[in-house]
PDB file of C-alpha atoms in Angstrom:
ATOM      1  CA  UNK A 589      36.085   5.022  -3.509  1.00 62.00           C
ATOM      2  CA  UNK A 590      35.546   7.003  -6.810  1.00 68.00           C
ATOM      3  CA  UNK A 591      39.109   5.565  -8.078  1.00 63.00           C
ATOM      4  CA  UNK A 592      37.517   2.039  -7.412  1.00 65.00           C
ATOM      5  CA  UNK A 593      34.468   2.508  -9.180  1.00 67.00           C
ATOM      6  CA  UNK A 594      36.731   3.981 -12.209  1.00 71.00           C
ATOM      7  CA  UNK A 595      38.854   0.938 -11.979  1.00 63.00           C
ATOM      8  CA  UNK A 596      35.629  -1.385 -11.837  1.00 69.00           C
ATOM      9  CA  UNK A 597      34.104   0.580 -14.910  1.00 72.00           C
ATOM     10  CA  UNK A 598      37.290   0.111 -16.825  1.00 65.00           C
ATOM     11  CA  UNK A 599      37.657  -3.584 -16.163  1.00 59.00           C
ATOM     12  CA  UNK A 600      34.116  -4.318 -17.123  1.00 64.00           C
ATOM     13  CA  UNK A 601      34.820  -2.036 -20.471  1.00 59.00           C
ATOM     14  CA  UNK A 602      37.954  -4.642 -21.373  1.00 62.00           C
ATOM     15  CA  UNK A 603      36.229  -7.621 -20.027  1.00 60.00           C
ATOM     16  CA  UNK A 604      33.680  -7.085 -22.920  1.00 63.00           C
ATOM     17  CA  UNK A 605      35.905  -5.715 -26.028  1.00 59.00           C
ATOM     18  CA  UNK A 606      38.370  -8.568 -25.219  1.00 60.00           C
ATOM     19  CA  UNK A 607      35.068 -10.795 -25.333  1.00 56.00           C
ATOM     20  CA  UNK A 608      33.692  -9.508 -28.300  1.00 53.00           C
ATOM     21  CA  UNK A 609      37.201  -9.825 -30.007  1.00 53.00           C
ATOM     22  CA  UNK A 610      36.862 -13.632 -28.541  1.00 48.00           C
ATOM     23  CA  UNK A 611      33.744 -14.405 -29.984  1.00 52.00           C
ATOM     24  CA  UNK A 612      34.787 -12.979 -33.311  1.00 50.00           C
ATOM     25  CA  UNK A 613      37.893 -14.882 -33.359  1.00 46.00           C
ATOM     26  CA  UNK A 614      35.500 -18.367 -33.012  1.00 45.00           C
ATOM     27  CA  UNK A 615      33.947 -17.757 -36.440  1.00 46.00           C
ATOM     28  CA  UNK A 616      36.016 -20.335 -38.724  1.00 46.00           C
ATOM     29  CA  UNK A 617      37.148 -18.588 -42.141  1.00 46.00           C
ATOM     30  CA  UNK A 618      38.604 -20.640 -45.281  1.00 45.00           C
ATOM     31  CA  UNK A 619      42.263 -19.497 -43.758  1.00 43.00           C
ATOM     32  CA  UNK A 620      41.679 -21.398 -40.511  1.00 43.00           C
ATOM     33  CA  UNK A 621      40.562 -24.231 -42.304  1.00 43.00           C
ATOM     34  CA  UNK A 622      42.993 -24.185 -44.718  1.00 43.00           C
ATOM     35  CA  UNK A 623      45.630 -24.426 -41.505  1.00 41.00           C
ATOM     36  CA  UNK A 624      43.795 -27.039 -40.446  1.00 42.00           C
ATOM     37  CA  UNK A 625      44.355 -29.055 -43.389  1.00 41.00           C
ATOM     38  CA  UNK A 626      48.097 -28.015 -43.682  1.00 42.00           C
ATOM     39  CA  UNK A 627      48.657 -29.358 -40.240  1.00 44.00           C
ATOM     40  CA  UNK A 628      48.715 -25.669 -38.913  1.00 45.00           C
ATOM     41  CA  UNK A 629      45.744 -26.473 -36.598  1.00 44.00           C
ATOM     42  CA  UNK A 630      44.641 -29.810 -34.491  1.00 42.00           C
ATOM     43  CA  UNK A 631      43.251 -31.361 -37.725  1.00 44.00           C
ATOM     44  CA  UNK A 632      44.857 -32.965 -40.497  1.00 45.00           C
ATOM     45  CA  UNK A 633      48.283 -33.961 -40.102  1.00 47.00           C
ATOM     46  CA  UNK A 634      49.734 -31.198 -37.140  1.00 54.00           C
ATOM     47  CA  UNK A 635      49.455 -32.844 -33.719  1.00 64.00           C
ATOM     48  CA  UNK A 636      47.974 -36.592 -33.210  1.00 69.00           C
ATOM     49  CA  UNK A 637      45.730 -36.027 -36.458  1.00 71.00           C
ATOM     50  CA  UNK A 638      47.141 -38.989 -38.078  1.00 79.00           C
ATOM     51  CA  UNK A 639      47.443 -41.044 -35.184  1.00 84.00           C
ATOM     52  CA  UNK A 640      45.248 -44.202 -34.204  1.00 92.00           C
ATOM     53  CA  UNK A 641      43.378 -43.892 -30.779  1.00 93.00           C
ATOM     54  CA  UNK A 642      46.211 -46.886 -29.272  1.00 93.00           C
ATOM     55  CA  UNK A 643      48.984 -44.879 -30.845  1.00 92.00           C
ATOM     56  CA  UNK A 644      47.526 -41.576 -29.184  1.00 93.00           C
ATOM     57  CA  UNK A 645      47.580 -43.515 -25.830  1.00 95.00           C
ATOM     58  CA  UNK A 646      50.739 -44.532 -26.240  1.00 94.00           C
ATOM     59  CA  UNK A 647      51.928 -41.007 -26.959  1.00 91.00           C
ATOM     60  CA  UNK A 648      50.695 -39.932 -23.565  1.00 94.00           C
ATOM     61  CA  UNK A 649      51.071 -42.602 -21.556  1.00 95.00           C
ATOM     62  CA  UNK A 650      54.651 -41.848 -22.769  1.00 92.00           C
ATOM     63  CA  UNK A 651      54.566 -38.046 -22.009  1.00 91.00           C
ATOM     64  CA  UNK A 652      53.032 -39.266 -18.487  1.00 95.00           C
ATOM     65  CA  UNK A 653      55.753 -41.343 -18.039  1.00 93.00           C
ATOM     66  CA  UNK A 654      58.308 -38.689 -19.006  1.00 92.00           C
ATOM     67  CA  UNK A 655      56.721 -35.658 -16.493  1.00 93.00           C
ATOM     68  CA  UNK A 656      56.751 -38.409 -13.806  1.00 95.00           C
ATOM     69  CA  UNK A 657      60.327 -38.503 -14.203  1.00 94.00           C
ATOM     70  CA  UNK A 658      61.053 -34.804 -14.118  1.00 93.00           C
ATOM     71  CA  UNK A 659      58.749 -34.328 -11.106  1.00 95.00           C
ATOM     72  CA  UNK A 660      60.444 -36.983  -9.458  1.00 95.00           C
ATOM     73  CA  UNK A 661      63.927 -35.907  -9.880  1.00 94.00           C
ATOM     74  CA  UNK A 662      62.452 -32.039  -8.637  1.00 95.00           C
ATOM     75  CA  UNK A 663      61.102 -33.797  -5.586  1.00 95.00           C
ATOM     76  CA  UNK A 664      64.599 -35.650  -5.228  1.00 96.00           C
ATOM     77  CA  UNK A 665      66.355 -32.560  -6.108  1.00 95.00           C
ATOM     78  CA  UNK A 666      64.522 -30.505  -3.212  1.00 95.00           C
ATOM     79  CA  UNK A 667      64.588 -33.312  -0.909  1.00 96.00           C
ATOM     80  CA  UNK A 668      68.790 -33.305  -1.274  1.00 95.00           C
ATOM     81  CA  UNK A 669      70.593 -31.871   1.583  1.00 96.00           C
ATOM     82  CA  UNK A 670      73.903 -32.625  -0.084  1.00 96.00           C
ATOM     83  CA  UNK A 671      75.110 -30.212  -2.369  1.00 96.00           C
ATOM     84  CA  UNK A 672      77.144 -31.872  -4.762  1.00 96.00           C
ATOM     85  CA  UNK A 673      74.463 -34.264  -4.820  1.00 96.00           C
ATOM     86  CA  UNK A 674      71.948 -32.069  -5.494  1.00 96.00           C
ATOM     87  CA  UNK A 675      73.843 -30.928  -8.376  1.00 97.00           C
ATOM     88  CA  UNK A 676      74.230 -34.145 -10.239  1.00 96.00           C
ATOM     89  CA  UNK A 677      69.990 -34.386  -9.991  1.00 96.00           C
ATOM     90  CA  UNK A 678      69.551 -31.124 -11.430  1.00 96.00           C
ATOM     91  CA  UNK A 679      71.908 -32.424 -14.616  1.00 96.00           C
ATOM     92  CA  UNK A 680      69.974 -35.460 -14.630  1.00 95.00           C
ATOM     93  CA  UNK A 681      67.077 -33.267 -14.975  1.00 94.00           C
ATOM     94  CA  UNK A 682      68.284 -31.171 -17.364  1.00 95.00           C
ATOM     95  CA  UNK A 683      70.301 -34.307 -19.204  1.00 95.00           C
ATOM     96  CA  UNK A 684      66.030 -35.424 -19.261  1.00 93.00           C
ATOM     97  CA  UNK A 685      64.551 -32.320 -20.501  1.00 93.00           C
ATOM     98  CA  UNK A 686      67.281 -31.667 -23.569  1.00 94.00           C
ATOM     99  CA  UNK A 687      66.739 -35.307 -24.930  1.00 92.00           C
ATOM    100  CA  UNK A 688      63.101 -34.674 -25.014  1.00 91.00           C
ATOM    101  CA  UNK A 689      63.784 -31.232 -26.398  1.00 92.00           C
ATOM    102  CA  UNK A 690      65.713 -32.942 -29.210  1.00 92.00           C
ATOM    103  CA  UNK A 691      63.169 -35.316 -29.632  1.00 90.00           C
ATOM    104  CA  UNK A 692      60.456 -32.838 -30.328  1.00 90.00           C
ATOM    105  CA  UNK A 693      62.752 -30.515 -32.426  1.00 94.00           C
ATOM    106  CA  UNK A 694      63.611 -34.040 -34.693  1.00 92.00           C
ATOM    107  CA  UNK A 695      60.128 -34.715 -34.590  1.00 88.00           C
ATOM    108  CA  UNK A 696      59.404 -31.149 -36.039  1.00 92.00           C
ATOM    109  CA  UNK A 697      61.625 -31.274 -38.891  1.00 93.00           C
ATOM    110  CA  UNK A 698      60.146 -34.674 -40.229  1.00 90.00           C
ATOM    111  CA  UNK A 699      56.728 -33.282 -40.250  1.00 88.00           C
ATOM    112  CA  UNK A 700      58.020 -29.961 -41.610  1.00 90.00           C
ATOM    113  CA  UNK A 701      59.849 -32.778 -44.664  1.00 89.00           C
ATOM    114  CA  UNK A 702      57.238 -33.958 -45.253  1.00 88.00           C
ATOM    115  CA  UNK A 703      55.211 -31.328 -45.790  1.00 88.00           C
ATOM    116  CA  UNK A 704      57.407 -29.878 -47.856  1.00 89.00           C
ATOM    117  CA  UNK A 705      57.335 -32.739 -50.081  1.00 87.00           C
ATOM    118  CA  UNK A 706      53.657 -33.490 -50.375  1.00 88.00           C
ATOM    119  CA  UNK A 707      54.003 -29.242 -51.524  1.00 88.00           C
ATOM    120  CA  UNK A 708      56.228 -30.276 -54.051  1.00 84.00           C
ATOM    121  CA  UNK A 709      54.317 -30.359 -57.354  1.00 78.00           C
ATOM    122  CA  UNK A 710      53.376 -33.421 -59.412  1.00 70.00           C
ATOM    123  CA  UNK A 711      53.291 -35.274 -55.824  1.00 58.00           C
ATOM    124  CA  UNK A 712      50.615 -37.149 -55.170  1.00 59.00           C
ATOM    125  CA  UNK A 713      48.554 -35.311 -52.751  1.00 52.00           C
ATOM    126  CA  UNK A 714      48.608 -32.644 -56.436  1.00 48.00           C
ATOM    127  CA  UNK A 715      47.129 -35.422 -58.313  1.00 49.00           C
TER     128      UNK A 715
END
């Protein structure tokens, strides 16, 4: 009993620090903002910032549409009793997720261009 109340006592003790540090962390400085602008955050142009609200539906209707897939192909995959079968799901599945891992990663590296060139001095974003 005693090593449950010092367990108890101790949990409470993080449960608050690790609050406090929470509630300290929501205070927005210039940095944050700063990301925010740079596309580091959800604002500006980082995430759907620049998107229009059909564009942004498209985007997940389109993610939707992709997890569908993969959850479909893990309920095939689990459903399989055949083992070579089984096998050409799961590359399916992984043929799936590398194409949309390529995607993003392509999808990166234009944002990080361009970013890099509105940096660039005498752009126009400098102006």
């Amino acid at each position: 009993m005693k090593h449950l109340n010092q367990l108890t006592i101790a949990f409470s003790l993080l449960l608050s620090f690790s609050m406090a540090g929470f509630a300290g962390e929501s205070t927005s400085s210039p940095e944050s903002k700063g990301m925010n602008r740079m596309g580091g955050g959800m604002g500006g142009m980082g995430g759907m910032g620049g998107m229009t609200e059909e564009q942004k539906e498209q985007h997940m209707r389109a993610m939707q549409e992709h997890m569908l897939r993969i959850h479909d192909l893990s309920n095939q995959i689990l459903a399989e009793k055949d083992p070579a079968k089984k096998e050409e799901l799961k590359k399916q599945q992984l043929d799936l997720l590398k194409a949309h891992h390529s995607q993003k990663m392509e999808h990166r590296q234009q944002g990080k261009k361009e970013r890099q060139k509105m940096m660039q001095p005498g752009s126009k974003s400098d102006q």
